[in-house]
Coordinates of C-alpha atoms in Angstrom, one line a residue:
X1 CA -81.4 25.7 -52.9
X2 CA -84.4 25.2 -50.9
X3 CA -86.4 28.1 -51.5
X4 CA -88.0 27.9 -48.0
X5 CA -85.2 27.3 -45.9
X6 CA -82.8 29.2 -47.7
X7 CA -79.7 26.4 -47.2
X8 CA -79.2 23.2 -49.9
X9 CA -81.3 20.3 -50.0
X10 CA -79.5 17.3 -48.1
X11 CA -78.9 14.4 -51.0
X12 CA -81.4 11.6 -50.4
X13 CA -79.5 8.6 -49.0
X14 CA -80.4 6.0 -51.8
X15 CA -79.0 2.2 -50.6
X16 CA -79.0 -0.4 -53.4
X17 CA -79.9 -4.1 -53.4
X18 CA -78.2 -6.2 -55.9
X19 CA -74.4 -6.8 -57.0
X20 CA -75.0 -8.6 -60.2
X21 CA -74.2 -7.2 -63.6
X22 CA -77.1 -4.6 -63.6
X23 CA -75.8 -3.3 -60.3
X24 CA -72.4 -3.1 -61.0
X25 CA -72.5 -1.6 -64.7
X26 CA -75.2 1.1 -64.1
X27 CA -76.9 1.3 -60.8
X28 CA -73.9 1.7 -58.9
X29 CA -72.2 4.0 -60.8
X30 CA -75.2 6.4 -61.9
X31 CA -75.8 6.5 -57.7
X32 CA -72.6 7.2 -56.9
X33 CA -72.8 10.3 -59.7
X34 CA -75.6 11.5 -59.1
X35 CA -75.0 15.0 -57.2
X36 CA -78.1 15.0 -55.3
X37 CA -77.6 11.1 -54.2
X38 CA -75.8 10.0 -51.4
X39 CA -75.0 5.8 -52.4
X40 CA -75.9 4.7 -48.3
X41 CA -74.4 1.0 -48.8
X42 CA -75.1 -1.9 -51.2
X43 CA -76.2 -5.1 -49.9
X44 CA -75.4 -8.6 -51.8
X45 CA -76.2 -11.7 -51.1
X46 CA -72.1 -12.6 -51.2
X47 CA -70.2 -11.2 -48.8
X48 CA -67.5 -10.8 -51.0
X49 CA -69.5 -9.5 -54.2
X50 CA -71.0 -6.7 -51.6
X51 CA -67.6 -5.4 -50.6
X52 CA -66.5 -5.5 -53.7
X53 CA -69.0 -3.2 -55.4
X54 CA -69.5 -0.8 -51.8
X55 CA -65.4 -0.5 -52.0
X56 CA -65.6 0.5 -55.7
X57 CA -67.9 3.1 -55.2
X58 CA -66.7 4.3 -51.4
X59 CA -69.6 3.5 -49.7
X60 CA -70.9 0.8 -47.2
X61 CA -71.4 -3.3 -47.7
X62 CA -74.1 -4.9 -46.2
X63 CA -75.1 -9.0 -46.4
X64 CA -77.9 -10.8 -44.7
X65 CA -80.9 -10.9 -43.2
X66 CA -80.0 -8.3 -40.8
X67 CA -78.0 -6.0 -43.5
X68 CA -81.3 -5.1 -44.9
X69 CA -82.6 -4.2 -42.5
X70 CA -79.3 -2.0 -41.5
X71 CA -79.3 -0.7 -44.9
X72 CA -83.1 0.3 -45.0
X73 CA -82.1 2.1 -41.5
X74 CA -79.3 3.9 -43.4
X75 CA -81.4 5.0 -46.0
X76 CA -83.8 7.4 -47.5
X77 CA -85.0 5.0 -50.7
X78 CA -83.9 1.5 -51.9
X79 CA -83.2 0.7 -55.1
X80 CA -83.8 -2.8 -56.8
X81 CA -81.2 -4.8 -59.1
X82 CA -82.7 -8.1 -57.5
X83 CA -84.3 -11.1 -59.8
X84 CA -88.4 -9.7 -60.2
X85 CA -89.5 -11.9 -57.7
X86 CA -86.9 -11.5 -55.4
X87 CA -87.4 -7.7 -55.4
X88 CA -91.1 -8.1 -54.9
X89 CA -91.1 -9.1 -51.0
X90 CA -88.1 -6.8 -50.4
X91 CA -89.6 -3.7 -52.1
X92 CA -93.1 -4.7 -49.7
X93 CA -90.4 -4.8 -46.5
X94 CA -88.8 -1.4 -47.5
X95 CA -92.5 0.3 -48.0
X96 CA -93.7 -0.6 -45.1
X97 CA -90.2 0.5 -42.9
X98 CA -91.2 3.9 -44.9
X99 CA -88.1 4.4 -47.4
X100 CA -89.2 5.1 -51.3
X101 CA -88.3 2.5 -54.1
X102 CA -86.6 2.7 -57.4
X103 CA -87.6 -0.8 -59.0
X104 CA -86.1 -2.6 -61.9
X105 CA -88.8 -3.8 -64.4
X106 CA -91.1 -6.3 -64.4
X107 CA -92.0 -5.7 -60.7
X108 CA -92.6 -9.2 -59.9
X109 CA -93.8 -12.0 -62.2
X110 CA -97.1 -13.0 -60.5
X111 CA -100.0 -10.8 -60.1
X112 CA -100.1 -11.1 -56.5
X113 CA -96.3 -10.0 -55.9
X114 CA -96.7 -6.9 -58.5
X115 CA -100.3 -6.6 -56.8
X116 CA -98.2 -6.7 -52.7
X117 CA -95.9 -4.1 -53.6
X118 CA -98.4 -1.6 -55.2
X119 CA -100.7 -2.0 -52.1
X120 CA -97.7 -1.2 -49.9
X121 CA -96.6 1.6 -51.5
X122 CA -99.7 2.9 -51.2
X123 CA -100.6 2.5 -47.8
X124 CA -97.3 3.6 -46.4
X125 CA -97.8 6.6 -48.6
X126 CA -94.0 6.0 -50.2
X127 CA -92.5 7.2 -53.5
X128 CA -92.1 4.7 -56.1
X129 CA -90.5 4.4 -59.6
X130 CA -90.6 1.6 -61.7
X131 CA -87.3 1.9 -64.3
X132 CA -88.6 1.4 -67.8
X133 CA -85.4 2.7 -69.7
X134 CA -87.2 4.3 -72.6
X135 CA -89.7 6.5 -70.4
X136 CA -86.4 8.4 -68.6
X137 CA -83.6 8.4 -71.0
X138 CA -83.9 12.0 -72.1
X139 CA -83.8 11.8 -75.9
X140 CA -86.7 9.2 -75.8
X141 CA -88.6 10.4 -72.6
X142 CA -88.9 13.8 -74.8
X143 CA -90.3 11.9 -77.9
X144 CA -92.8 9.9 -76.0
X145 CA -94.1 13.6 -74.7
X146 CA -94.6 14.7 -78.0
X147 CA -95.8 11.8 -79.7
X148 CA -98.4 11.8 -76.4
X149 CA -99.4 15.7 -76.8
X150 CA -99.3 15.3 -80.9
X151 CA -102.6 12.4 -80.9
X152 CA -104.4 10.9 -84.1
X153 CA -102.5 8.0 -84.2
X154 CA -104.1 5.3 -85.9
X155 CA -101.4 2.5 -85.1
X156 CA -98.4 1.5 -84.0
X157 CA -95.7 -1.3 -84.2
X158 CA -92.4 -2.2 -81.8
X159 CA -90.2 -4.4 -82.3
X160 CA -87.3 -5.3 -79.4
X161 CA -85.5 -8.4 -80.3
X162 CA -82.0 -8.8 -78.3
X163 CA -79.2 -11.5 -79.4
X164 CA -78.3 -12.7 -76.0
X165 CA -79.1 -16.1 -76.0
X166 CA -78.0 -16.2 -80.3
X167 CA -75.1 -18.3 -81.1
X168 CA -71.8 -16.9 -80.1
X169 CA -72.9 -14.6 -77.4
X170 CA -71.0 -13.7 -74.7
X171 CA -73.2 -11.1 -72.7
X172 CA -73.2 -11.6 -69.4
X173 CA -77.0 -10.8 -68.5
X174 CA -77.0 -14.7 -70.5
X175 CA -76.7 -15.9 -66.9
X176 CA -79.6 -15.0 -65.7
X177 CA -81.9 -17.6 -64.6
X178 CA -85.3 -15.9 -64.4
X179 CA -84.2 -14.1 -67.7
X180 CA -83.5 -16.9 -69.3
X181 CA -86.7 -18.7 -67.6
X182 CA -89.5 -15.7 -68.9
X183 CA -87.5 -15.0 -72.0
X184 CA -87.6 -11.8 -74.1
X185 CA -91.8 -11.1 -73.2
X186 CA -90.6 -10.5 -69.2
X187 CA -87.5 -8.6 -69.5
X188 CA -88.2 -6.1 -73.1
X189 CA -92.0 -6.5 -73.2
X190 CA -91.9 -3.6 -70.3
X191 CA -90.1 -1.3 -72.2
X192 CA -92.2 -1.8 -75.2
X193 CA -95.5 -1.3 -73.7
X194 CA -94.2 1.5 -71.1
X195 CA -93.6 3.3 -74.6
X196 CA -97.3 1.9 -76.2
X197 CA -99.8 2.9 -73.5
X198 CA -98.8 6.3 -72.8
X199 CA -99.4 7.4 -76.4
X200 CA -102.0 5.7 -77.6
X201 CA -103.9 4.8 -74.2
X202 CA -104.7 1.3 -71.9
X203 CA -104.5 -1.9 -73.4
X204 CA -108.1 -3.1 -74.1
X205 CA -107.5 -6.0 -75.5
X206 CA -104.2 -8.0 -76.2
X207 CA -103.7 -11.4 -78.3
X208 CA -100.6 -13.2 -77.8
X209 CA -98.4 -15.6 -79.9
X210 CA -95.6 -17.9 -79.8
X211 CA -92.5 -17.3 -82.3
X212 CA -89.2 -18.9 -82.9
X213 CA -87.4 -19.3 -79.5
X214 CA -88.3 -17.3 -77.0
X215 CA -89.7 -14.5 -79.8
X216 CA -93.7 -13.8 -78.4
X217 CA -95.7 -11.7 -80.6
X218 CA -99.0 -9.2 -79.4
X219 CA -101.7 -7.7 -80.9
X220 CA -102.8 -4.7 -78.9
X221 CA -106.2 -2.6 -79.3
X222 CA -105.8 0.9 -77.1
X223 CA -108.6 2.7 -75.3
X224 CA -107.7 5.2 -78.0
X225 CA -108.8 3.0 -80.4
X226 CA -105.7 2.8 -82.0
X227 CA -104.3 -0.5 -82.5
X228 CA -100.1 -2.0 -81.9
X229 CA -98.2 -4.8 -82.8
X230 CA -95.3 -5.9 -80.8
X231 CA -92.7 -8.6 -81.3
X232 CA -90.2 -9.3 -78.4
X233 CA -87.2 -12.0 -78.0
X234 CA -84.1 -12.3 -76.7
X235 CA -82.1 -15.0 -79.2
X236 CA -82.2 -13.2 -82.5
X237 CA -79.3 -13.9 -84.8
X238 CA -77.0 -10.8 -83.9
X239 CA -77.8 -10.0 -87.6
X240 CA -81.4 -9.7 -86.8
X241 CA -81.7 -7.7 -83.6
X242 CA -82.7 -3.8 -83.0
X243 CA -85.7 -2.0 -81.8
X244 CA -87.8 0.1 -83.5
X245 CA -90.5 1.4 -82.1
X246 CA -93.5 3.6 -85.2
X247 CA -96.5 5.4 -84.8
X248 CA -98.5 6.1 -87.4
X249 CA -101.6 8.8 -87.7
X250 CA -103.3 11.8 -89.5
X251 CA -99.8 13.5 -88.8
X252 CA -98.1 11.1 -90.6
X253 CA -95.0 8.7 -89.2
X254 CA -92.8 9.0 -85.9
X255 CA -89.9 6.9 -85.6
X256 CA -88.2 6.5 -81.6
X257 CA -84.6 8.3 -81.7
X258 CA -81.7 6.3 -80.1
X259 CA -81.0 7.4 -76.9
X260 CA -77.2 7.7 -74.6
X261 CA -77.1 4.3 -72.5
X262 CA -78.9 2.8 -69.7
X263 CA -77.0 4.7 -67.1
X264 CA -77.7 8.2 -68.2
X265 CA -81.9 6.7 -68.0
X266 CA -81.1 5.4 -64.9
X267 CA -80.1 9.0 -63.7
X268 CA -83.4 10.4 -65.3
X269 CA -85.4 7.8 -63.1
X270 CA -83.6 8.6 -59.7
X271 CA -84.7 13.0 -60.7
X272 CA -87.9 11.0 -61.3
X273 CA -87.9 9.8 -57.8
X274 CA -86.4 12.9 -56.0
X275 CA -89.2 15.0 -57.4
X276 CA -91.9 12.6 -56.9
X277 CA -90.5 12.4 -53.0
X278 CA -90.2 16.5 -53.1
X279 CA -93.8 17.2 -54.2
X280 CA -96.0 14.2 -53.5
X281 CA -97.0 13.8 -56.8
X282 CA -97.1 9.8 -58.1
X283 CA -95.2 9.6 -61.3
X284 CA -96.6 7.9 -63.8
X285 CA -94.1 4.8 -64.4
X286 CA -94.9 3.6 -60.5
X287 CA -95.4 0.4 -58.5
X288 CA -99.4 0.8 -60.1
X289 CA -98.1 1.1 -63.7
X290 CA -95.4 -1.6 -62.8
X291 CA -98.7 -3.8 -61.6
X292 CA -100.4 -3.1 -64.7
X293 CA -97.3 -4.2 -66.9
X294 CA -97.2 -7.7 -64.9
X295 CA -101.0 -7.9 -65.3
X296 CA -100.6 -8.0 -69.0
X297 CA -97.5 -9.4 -69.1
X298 CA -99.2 -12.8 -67.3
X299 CA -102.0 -12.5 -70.0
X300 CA -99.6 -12.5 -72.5
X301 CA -97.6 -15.3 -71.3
X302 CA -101.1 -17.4 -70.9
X303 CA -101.7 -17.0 -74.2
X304 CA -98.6 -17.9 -76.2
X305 CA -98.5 -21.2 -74.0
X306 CA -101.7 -22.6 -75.0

């Protein structure tokens, strides 16, 4: 109830951008869901791929240039299963028509993209949430708290390596081209460091390394003074691949828990956005983090290539 009023709330009118796998497997259906949410319409490229997915979940389709722009009318907030740098320009437009953003992660993949969607956030004074899984899935968005409020940690090590691209593998995320162009670093090195800098401070200093594949390895020195290693790849042997995620300190060792599935964090990160569009307060994981991440992100990358 709204305490002022006295009546409910009216659901914020969330639209969503994407039909590909990521849209249909957990944005769609954790909108649709969500009590407070009313899904406004999906927009798709394909015609046909944008019925498809609005018909499934009984909303509206939208295609084309002018369906955004229908869609961003229709609509409290956008949110963003759209290649990184075909979000970036998109999540600028719906900004600056005034409607808050729920991105995927990495932002963008160029400075200046990440860098134009932060600045227009800002200046139209719009919510924004970037959607590393680890920071709102509840059983891990709890232990991150902790391990934040508990301090001394000396250092730390995560390790995300996926199989999709191993020998035999028949996940459809495979098919992505930017995925499969920026490799494990881009699309798991978010997560890892959205869990990293929150507990043991800002990256001060990172050294990056090429492994096997499309493995890249860090070397991370906090503002804390505490000091990481991460390792990240996407074509593991299906043998080989897990994350883990370690701190260790005067308190001893904390190990990450396993947490329920990317739709139940994608749920946490639309709350995320309600209440950061109820009380004006930035969140933490926003377009600014999400600039951050592609800032060091595009370090890492320049590193491992030479």
């Amino acid at each position: 109830m709204d305490s002022a009023a006295g009546t409910t709330a009216a659901p914020l009118r969330i639209g969503l951008l994407g039909t590909g796998p990521w849209a249909r497997n957990t944005q769609a259906p954790a909108l649709a869901a969500h009590p407070g949410v009313e899904l406004s319409g999906v927009w798709g490229r394909r015609a046909e791929a944008a019925d498809a997915l609005a018909t499934a979940h009984g909303t509206r389709a939208y295609t084309g240039e002018e369906g955004i722009d229908a869609l961003l009318e229709a609509s409290d907030a956008v949110a963003f299963a759209l290649p990184p740098d075909v979000q970036a320009p998109l999540a600028v437009r719906a900004a600056r028509a005034g409607r808050h953003i729920l991105m995927d992660k990495p932002v963008a993949t160029t400075v200046d993209g990440a860098r134009a969607v932060a600045d227009a956030v800002a200046e139209a004074g719009v919510a924004s949430i970037v959607f590393c899984t680890l920071r709102f899935a509840p059983e891990t968005a709890a232990w991150i708290a902790e391990q934040t409020a508990l301090g001394g940690w000396f250092t730390a090590r995560a390790q995300w390596l996926g199989s999709l691209y191993a020998e035999g593998s028949t996940s459809e995320y495979a098919d992505s081209p930017w995925r499969r162009e920026k490799g494990g670093l881009w699309d798991v090195g978010p997560h890892a460091l959205s869990v990293l800098i929150p507990v043991l401070g800002d990256v001060e200093h990172l050294t990056a390394a090429p492994g096997p594949a499309d493995t890249t390895h860090l070397i991370l020195r906090h503002s804390s003074g505490a000091s990481s290693t991460v390792t990240l790849g996407l074509s593991a042997p299906r043998g080989a691949a897990g994350v883990e995620i370690e701190f260790r300190g005067e308190h001893g060792t904390a190990s990450a828990p396993g947490w329920d599935g990317a739709e139940t964090a994608f749920r946490g990160a639309v709350d995320a956005l309600a209440e950061t569009v109820r009380t004006g307060v930035p969140h933490a994981c926003d377009a600014r983090f999400g600039r951050h991440l592609t800032e060091l992100l595009v370090a890492a990358e320049t590193q491992a290539r030479v």
